[in-house]
Amino acid sequence: MKILVLNCGSSSLKYQLIDMENEKVIAKGYFERIGNYDSFVTHKVNGEKYRYDVIARDHGEAIKFVLKQFTDERYPVIKSLNEIAAIGHRIVHGGEKFQKSCIITEEVKKGIEDAVRFAPLHNPAHLQGIKACEINLPGKPNVAVFDTAFHQTLKKEQYLYPIPYEYYEKYGIRKYGFHGTSHKYVSLEIAKLLGKPIEELKIINCHIGQGVSLCAIQNGVSVDTTMGLTPLGGVAMGSRSGDLDPSVVTYLMSKENMNPAQIDEILNKRSGLLALSGISSDNRDVERAIAQGDERAISSLKEYDFIIAQYIAKMAVTMNGVDVITFTAGVGEKGPISRAGICSHLTFMGVLLAFNLCTQIVNAILIYYFKYVTGMESLFSVFNFCILAEMAGLMFFPKVAKKLDRPKVYTLACLLVVLGLGIIFIGGFIAPHNAVIVALGAITLKIGSAFSLGITTVSIADVIDYGELKF
């Protein structure tokens, strides 16, 4: 049985075709800039990547092109579209009406349309995707999976805002929460990983990508989350402001003579890490600037990490404790530097990363070596070199972790550290001013340290387990 999974964004389409007999993804891709003259799709099949410049005026045209790729004679993955048994649609906002996934009917489509007021960019795109599938795959069941459904277990005291109750009754203004599919899936994987019933766990899941949301999961259900009426609320994100004093909005609108659409663009597209750093909404770009000594970049990432740590503490208060803290999504899975920065603020809760002492020892060795043995007196240059070397190790770590199990990665990390120390203390003291030896020893040592850092904060399932953390 083949299942097509679609995620229709405001101007994008992510898709996967999955063979459910072995749960293998047989084709996937990403259609970007839908609605623009320069739209294009990246299609991946059989380990190969193909890019096509295709004008797609809407999601319907994009989906029609994608479906043709599945049977294309150059790289067919199915003989006929009839092999697709069903289509799953990720729906950003379901309002209060939908508490679980459901077969899409006319009534369901009406419910998705009613929630357009809360997700004006995403829900119309979802409806276009559903319509396209109904036309191109007639008779096939379409299933809606709602981002908001997982959070329908929130208690009233968790989801109501302290504004006049009439606005909740008239307009449905309340906290809905998002990333529900991610939070639910990760919590179930954690229970499997730990071999414990999910009902016995208090979990804080941190979904950190361009969008960021945290969720407190107790007894297997969502009891608190950070995003609110829309995905703009909560933690500061890549380009979104997150929570802030509401008077900032009214003050700016008054001073800058802005209308709601203009202030919405600022808070959604020009704020967050992008605004703090002045560089980018992408953590990788900011980390590169940090390696070059950019003070604003350093400050922005510190504030970004600190805000997330504050919300982790808030989630712990909701559950009166926490057993497991997990990180997922782009930065959560592939950003050991940010994970370390966040967890450094949580020592009062008992969070302690094992690599901290190792990293400090390695840095002390390198600083001593560079400053006193090689004569490099600029500590600024020393730290830049250390950061660059460590970032190189972190870049390679995800690829290594996918190919080796945890004990083997630990062994590799230890061997690299020993090798790096050997180069520094043997080769370095013989020829202390040899740039090649200096670079080789330091990079080897820091890559080993970075692998140690990575394996401490990443499990095989991309889930981080910090053990028992209770007040």
PDB file of C-alpha atoms in Angstrom, residues 197-337:
ATOM      1  CA  PRO A 197       4.642   3.720  29.592  1.00  0.00           C
ATOM      2  CA  ILE A 198       4.039   7.226  28.289  1.00  0.00           C
ATOM      3  CA  GLU A 199       1.488   7.693  31.089  1.00  0.00           C
ATOM      4  CA  GLU A 200       4.372   7.629  33.594  1.00  0.00           C
ATOM      5  CA  LEU A 201       6.422  10.354  31.911  1.00  0.00           C
ATOM      6  CA  LYS A 202       6.541  14.132  32.180  1.00  0.00           C
ATOM      7  CA  ILE A 203       8.043  15.317  28.900  1.00  0.00           C
ATOM      8  CA  ILE A 204       9.047  18.739  27.633  1.00  0.00           C
ATOM      9  CA  ASN A 205       9.518  18.615  23.875  1.00  0.00           C
ATOM     10  CA  CYS A 206      11.305  21.520  22.198  1.00  0.00           C
ATOM     11  CA  HIS A 207      10.499  21.815  18.495  1.00  0.00           C
ATOM     12  CA  ILE A 208      13.155  24.256  17.310  1.00  0.00           C
ATOM     13  CA  GLY A 209      13.336  25.128  13.632  1.00  0.00           C
ATOM     14  CA  GLN A 210      12.337  28.282  11.778  1.00  0.00           C
ATOM     15  CA  GLY A 211       9.213  27.950  13.864  1.00  0.00           C
ATOM     16  CA  VAL A 212       9.683  27.167  17.567  1.00  0.00           C
ATOM     17  CA  SER A 213       7.248  25.706  20.052  1.00  0.00           C
ATOM     18  CA  LEU A 214       7.561  23.861  23.334  1.00  0.00           C
ATOM     19  CA  CYS A 215       5.043  21.413  24.716  1.00  0.00           C
ATOM     20  CA  ALA A 216       4.527  19.960  28.185  1.00  0.00           C
ATOM     21  CA  ILE A 217       3.286  16.380  27.802  1.00  0.00           C
ATOM     22  CA  GLN A 218       1.957  14.569  30.871  1.00  0.00           C
ATOM     23  CA  ASN A 219       0.209  11.194  30.855  1.00  0.00           C
ATOM     24  CA  GLY A 220       0.635  11.201  27.074  1.00  0.00           C
ATOM     25  CA  VAL A 221      -1.374  14.374  26.451  1.00  0.00           C
ATOM     26  CA  SER A 222      -0.552  18.037  25.938  1.00  0.00           C
ATOM     27  CA  VAL A 223      -1.043  20.053  29.127  1.00  0.00           C
ATOM     28  CA  ASP A 224       0.718  23.266  28.064  1.00  0.00           C
ATOM     29  CA  THR A 225       2.362  24.734  24.980  1.00  0.00           C
ATOM     30  CA  THR A 226       3.951  28.003  23.901  1.00  0.00           C
ATOM     31  CA  MET A 227       2.310  28.966  20.593  1.00  0.00           C
ATOM     32  CA  GLY A 228      -1.087  30.566  20.958  1.00  0.00           C
ATOM     33  CA  LEU A 229      -3.913  31.803  18.747  1.00  0.00           C
ATOM     34  CA  THR A 230      -1.471  31.656  15.831  1.00  0.00           C
ATOM     35  CA  PRO A 231       2.067  30.301  15.296  1.00  0.00           C
ATOM     36  CA  LEU A 232       3.398  33.781  16.119  1.00  0.00           C
ATOM     37  CA  GLY A 233       3.068  33.386  19.887  1.00  0.00           C
ATOM     38  CA  GLY A 234       5.477  31.965  22.448  1.00  0.00           C
ATOM     39  CA  VAL A 235       9.233  31.669  21.988  1.00  0.00           C
ATOM     40  CA  ALA A 236      11.218  34.013  19.721  1.00  0.00           C
ATOM     41  CA  MET A 237      11.821  32.213  16.419  1.00  0.00           C
ATOM     42  CA  GLY A 238      13.804  32.577  13.202  1.00  0.00           C
ATOM     43  CA  SER A 239      11.876  35.598  11.936  1.00  0.00           C
ATOM     44  CA  ARG A 240       8.908  35.705  14.361  1.00  0.00           C
ATOM     45  CA  SER A 241       8.863  37.819  17.499  1.00  0.00           C
ATOM     46  CA  GLY A 242       7.138  35.388  19.826  1.00  0.00           C
ATOM     47  CA  ASP A 243       5.546  36.887  22.941  1.00  0.00           C
ATOM     48  CA  LEU A 244       6.082  40.570  23.664  1.00  0.00           C
ATOM     49  CA  ASP A 245       4.366  43.453  25.433  1.00  0.00           C
ATOM     50  CA  PRO A 246       1.123  44.080  23.456  1.00  0.00           C
ATOM     51  CA  SER A 247       1.706  47.805  23.795  1.00  0.00           C
ATOM     52  CA  VAL A 248       4.705  47.455  21.476  1.00  0.00           C
ATOM     53  CA  VAL A 249       2.240  46.695  18.681  1.00  0.00           C
ATOM     54  CA  THR A 250      -0.099  49.624  19.351  1.00  0.00           C
ATOM     55  CA  TYR A 251       2.835  51.995  19.922  1.00  0.00           C
ATOM     56  CA  LEU A 252       4.490  51.059  16.615  1.00  0.00           C
ATOM     57  CA  MET A 253       1.211  51.302  14.737  1.00  0.00           C
ATOM     58  CA  SER A 254       0.723  54.785  16.120  1.00  0.00           C
ATOM     59  CA  LYS A 255       4.277  56.057  15.615  1.00  0.00           C
ATOM     60  CA  GLU A 256       4.862  54.476  12.185  1.00  0.00           C
ATOM     61  CA  ASN A 257       1.267  54.872  10.957  1.00  0.00           C
ATOM     62  CA  MET A 258       1.082  51.116  10.264  1.00  0.00           C
ATOM     63  CA  ASN A 259      -1.972  49.064   9.421  1.00  0.00           C
ATOM     64  CA  PRO A 260      -2.546  45.508  10.786  1.00  0.00           C
ATOM     65  CA  ALA A 261      -1.036  43.859   7.692  1.00  0.00           C
ATOM     66  CA  GLN A 262       2.169  45.880   8.020  1.00  0.00           C
ATOM     67  CA  ILE A 263       2.659  45.152  11.714  1.00  0.00           C
ATOM     68  CA  ASP A 264       1.847  41.486  11.040  1.00  0.00           C
ATOM     69  CA  GLU A 265       4.631  41.350   8.434  1.00  0.00           C
ATOM     70  CA  ILE A 266       7.124  42.880  10.877  1.00  0.00           C
ATOM     71  CA  LEU A 267       6.279  40.440  13.676  1.00  0.00           C
ATOM     72  CA  ASN A 268       6.177  37.369  11.404  1.00  0.00           C
ATOM     73  CA  LYS A 269       8.941  38.050   8.883  1.00  0.00           C
ATOM     74  CA  ARG A 270      11.311  40.683  10.279  1.00  0.00           C
ATOM     75  CA  SER A 271      11.652  39.825  13.960  1.00  0.00           C
ATOM     76  CA  GLY A 272      13.071  37.005  16.092  1.00  0.00           C
ATOM     77  CA  LEU A 273      16.656  35.860  15.576  1.00  0.00           C
ATOM     78  CA  LEU A 274      16.799  37.815  12.309  1.00  0.00           C
ATOM     79  CA  ALA A 275      16.074  41.073  14.115  1.00  0.00           C
ATOM     80  CA  LEU A 276      18.306  40.323  17.095  1.00  0.00           C
ATOM     81  CA  SER A 277      21.325  39.326  15.008  1.00  0.00           C
ATOM     82  CA  GLY A 278      20.811  41.635  12.043  1.00  0.00           C
ATOM     83  CA  ILE A 279      22.247  38.775   9.974  1.00  0.00           C
ATOM     84  CA  SER A 280      19.829  35.942   9.307  1.00  0.00           C
ATOM     85  CA  SER A 281      16.921  33.889  10.616  1.00  0.00           C
ATOM     86  CA  ASP A 282      19.082  30.779  10.146  1.00  0.00           C
ATOM     87  CA  ASN A 283      21.079  29.624  13.184  1.00  0.00           C
ATOM     88  CA  ARG A 284      23.871  28.354  10.941  1.00  0.00           C
ATOM     89  CA  ASP A 285      24.490  31.816   9.516  1.00  0.00           C
ATOM     90  CA  VAL A 286      24.497  33.320  12.994  1.00  0.00           C
ATOM     91  CA  GLU A 287      26.940  30.668  14.258  1.00  0.00           C
ATOM     92  CA  ARG A 288      29.273  31.434  11.360  1.00  0.00           C
ATOM     93  CA  ALA A 289      29.186  35.112  12.331  1.00  0.00           C
ATOM     94  CA  ILE A 290      29.919  34.135  15.952  1.00  0.00           C
ATOM     95  CA  ALA A 291      32.993  32.248  14.754  1.00  0.00           C
ATOM     96  CA  GLN A 292      34.170  35.508  13.189  1.00  0.00           C
ATOM     97  CA  GLY A 293      33.691  37.358  16.476  1.00  0.00           C
ATOM     98  CA  ASP A 294      30.514  39.277  15.627  1.00  0.00           C
ATOM     99  CA  GLU A 295      29.365  40.688  18.981  1.00  0.00           C
ATOM    100  CA  ARG A 296      25.752  41.193  17.917  1.00  0.00           C
ATOM    101  CA  ALA A 297      25.549  37.607  16.678  1.00  0.00           C
ATOM    102  CA  ILE A 298      26.968  36.342  19.983  1.00  0.00           C
ATOM    103  CA  SER A 299      24.462  38.395  21.971  1.00  0.00           C
ATOM    104  CA  SER A 300      21.502  37.367  19.777  1.00  0.00           C
ATOM    105  CA  LEU A 301      22.122  33.630  20.100  1.00  0.00           C
ATOM    106  CA  LYS A 302      22.573  33.982  23.863  1.00  0.00           C
ATOM    107  CA  GLU A 303      19.223  35.775  24.144  1.00  0.00           C
ATOM    108  CA  TYR A 304      17.555  33.255  21.810  1.00  0.00           C
ATOM    109  CA  ASP A 305      18.795  30.315  23.906  1.00  0.00           C
ATOM    110  CA  PHE A 306      17.912  32.069  27.169  1.00  0.00           C
ATOM    111  CA  ILE A 307      14.304  32.667  26.086  1.00  0.00           C
ATOM    112  CA  ILE A 308      13.859  28.985  25.197  1.00  0.00           C
ATOM    113  CA  ALA A 309      15.312  27.973  28.584  1.00  0.00           C
ATOM    114  CA  GLN A 310      12.834  30.255  30.349  1.00  0.00           C
ATOM    115  CA  TYR A 311       9.942  28.536  28.598  1.00  0.00           C
ATOM    116  CA  ILE A 312      11.312  25.086  29.453  1.00  0.00           C
ATOM    117  CA  ALA A 313      11.181  26.135  33.103  1.00  0.00           C
ATOM    118  CA  LYS A 314       7.602  27.358  32.588  1.00  0.00           C
ATOM    119  CA  MET A 315       6.592  23.989  31.131  1.00  0.00           C
ATOM    120  CA  ALA A 316       8.154  22.253  34.143  1.00  0.00           C
ATOM    121  CA  VAL A 317       6.044  24.394  36.484  1.00  0.00           C
ATOM    122  CA  THR A 318       2.886  23.298  34.656  1.00  0.00           C
ATOM    123  CA  MET A 319       3.719  19.619  35.333  1.00  0.00           C
ATOM    124  CA  ASN A 320       5.336  20.197  38.745  1.00  0.00           C
ATOM    125  CA  GLY A 321       8.497  18.507  37.469  1.00  0.00           C
ATOM    126  CA  VAL A 322       9.973  16.928  34.369  1.00  0.00           C
ATOM    127  CA  ASP A 323      11.426  13.529  33.533  1.00  0.00           C
ATOM    128  CA  VAL A 324      12.669  14.077  29.991  1.00  0.00           C
ATOM    129  CA  ILE A 325      13.635  17.092  27.884  1.00  0.00           C
ATOM    130  CA  THR A 326      13.769  16.481  24.149  1.00  0.00           C
ATOM    131  CA  PHE A 327      14.759  18.544  21.131  1.00  0.00           C
ATOM    132  CA  THR A 328      13.549  18.081  17.567  1.00  0.00           C
ATOM    133  CA  ALA A 329      13.245  19.884  14.182  1.00  0.00           C
ATOM    134  CA  GLY A 330      16.146  21.473  12.303  1.00  0.00           C
ATOM    135  CA  VAL A 331      17.969  23.315  15.088  1.00  0.00           C
ATOM    136  CA  GLY A 332      16.780  20.924  17.767  1.00  0.00           C
ATOM    137  CA  GLU A 333      18.220  17.876  15.996  1.00  0.00           C
ATOM    138  CA  LYS A 334      21.287  19.390  14.340  1.00  0.00           C
ATOM    139  CA  GLY A 335      22.286  22.244  16.641  1.00  0.00           C
ATOM    140  CA  PRO A 336      24.374  20.945  19.561  1.00  0.00           C
ATOM    141  CA  ILE A 337      25.696  24.471  20.215  1.00  0.00           C
TER     142      ILE A 337
END
